[in-house]
Short mmCIF file of C-alpha atoms in Angstrom, two decimals:
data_model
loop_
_atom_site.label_atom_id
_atom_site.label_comp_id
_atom_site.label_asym_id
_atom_site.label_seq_id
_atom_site.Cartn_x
_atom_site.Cartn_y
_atom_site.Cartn_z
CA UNK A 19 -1.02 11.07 -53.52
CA UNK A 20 -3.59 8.54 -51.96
CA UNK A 21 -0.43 6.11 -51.75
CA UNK A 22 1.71 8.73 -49.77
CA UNK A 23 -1.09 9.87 -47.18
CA UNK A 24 -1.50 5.73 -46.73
CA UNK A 25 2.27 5.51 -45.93
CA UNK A 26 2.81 8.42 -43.75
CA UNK A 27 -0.39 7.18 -41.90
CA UNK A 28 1.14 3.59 -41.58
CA UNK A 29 4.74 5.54 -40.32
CA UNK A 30 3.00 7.89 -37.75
CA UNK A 31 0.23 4.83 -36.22
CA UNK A 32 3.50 3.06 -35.61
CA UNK A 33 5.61 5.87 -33.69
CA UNK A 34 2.44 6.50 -31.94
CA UNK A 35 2.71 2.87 -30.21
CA UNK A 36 6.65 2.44 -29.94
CA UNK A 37 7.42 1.49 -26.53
CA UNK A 38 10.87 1.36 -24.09
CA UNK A 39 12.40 -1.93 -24.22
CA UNK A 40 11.29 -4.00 -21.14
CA UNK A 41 14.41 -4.04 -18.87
CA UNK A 42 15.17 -7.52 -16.74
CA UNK A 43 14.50 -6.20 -13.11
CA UNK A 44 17.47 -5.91 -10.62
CA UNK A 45 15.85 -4.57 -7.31
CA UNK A 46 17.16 -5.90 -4.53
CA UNK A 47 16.96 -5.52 -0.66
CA UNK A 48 20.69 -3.86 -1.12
CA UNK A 49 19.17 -1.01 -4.01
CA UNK A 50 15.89 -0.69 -1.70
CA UNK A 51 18.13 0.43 1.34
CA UNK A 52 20.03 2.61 -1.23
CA UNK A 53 16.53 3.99 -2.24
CA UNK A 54 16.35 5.05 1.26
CA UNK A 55 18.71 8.60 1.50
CA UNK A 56 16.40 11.61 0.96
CA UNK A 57 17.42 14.84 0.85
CA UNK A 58 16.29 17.27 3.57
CA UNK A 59 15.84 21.13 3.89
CA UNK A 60 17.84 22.74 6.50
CA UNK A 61 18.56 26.78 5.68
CA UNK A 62 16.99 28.45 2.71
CA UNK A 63 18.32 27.13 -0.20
CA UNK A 64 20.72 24.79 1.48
CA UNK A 65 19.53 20.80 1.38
CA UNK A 66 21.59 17.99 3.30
CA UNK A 67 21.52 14.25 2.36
CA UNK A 68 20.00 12.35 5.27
CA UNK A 69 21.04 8.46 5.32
CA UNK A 70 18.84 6.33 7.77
CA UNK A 71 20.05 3.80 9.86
CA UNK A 72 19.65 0.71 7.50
CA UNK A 73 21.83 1.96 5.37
CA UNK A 74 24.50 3.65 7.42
CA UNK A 75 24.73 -0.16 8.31
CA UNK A 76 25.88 -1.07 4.92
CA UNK A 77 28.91 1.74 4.88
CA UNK A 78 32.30 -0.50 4.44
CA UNK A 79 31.04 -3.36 3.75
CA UNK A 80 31.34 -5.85 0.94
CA UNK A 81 27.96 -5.83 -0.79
CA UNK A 82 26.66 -7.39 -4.41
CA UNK A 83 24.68 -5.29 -6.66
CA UNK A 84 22.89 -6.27 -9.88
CA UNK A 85 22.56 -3.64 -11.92
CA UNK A 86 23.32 -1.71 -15.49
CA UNK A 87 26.55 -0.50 -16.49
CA UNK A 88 26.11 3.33 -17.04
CA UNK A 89 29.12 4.87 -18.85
CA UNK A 90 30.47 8.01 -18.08
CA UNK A 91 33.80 8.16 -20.77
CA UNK A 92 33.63 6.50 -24.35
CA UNK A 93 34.83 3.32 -24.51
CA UNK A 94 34.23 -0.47 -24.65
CA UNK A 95 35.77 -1.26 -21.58
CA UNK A 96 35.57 1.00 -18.03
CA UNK A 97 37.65 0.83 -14.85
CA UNK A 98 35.17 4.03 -13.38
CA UNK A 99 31.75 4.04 -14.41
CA UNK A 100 27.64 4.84 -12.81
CA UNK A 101 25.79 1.84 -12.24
CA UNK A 102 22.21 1.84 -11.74
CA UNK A 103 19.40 -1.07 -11.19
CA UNK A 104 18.05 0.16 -15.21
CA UNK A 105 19.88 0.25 -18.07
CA UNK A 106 20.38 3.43 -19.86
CA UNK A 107 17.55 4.06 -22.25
CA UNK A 108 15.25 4.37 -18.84
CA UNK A 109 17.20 7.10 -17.03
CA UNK A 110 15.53 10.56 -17.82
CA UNK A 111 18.95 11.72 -19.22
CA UNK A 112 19.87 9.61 -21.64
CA UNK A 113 16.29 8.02 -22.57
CA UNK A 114 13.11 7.87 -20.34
CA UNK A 115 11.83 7.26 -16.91
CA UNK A 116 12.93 8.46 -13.88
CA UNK A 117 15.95 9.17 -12.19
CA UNK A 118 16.88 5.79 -10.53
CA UNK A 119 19.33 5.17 -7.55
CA UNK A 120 23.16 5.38 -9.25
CA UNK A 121 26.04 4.18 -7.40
CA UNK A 122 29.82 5.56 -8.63
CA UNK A 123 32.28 2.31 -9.37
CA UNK A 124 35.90 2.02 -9.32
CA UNK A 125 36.92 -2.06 -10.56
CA UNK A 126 40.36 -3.17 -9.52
CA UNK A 127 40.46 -4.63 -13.56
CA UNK A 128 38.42 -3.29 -16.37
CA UNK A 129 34.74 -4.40 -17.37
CA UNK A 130 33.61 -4.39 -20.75
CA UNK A 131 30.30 -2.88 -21.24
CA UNK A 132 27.25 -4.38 -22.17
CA UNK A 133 23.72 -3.74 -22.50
CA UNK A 134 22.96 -6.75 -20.20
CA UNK A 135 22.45 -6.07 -16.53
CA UNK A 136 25.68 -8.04 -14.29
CA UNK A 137 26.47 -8.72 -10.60
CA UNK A 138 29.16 -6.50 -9.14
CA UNK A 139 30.90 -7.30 -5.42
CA UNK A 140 33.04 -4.54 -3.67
CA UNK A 141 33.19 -2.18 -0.96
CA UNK A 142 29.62 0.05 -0.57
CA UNK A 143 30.96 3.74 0.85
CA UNK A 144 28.48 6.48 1.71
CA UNK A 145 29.99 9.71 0.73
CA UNK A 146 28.38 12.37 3.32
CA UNK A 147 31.29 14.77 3.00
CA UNK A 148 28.70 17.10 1.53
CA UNK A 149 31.02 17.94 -2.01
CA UNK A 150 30.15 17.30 -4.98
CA UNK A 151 31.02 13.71 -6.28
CA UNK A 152 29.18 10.80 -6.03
CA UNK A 153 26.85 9.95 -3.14
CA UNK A 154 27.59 6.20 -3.16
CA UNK A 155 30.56 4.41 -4.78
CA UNK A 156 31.11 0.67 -4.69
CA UNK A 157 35.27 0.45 -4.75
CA UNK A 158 37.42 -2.18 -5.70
CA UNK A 159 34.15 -4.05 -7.55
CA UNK A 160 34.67 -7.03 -9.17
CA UNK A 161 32.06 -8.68 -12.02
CA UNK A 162 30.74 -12.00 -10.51
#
């Protein structure tokens, strides 16, 4: 019995520590303007995405973006997917952390996933239309 209690000690000490992978850090000065749109209050109930200048500045233009492939259909390989500046396992849905700053893609060929962050290059469009799809999508991206 001794040898049991020992072992489940061992099992639970160890959970207890477990940490989230350390992810390699893709912030840039392009994710930091991204980072900038807030949401603001303007009727009861009724919230309106706000985009400041910096980044209005950005709209239809080629950009690069280092970042995490973030899935959105199962596969291996993904012509439409989220991408985000930390992998999967730290976005509060799918693993921990906090909600980071996701941008909708669309590549002209497909990308095979990885758990590795990559460089993407396409067109950065800020969706204000006020529906429901993405805020941001990068279109016609390309893997550098």
């Amino acid at each position: 019995m001794k040898k049991y209690m020992l072992l489940l000690f061992v099992l639970i000490s160890k959970t207890t520590f477990a940490q989230v992978p350390v992810h390699r850090e893709t912030r840039t000065a392009t994710w930091n303007l991204i980072g900038l749109k807030y949401d603001k209050q303007v009727k009861p109930l009724v919230w309106q995405a706000v985009f400041p200048p910096a980044l209005k500045a950005i709209h239809n233009k080629i950009i690069e973006l280092p970042g995490y492939i973030i899935p959105t259909k199962v596969g291996n390989s993904f012509n439409e997917f989220m991408f985000s500046m930390v992998p999967v396992a730290s976005c509060p849905y799918c693993g921990t952390g906090d909600i980071p700053s996701m941008i909708e893609v669309k590549t002209l060929k497909p990308i095979n996933w990885t758990e590795t962050p990559i460089t993407l290059r396409g067109k950065f469009i800020i969706n204000d239309s006020g529906d429901s799809r993405s805020t941001f999508f990068l279109l016609d991206a390309v893997k550098k």
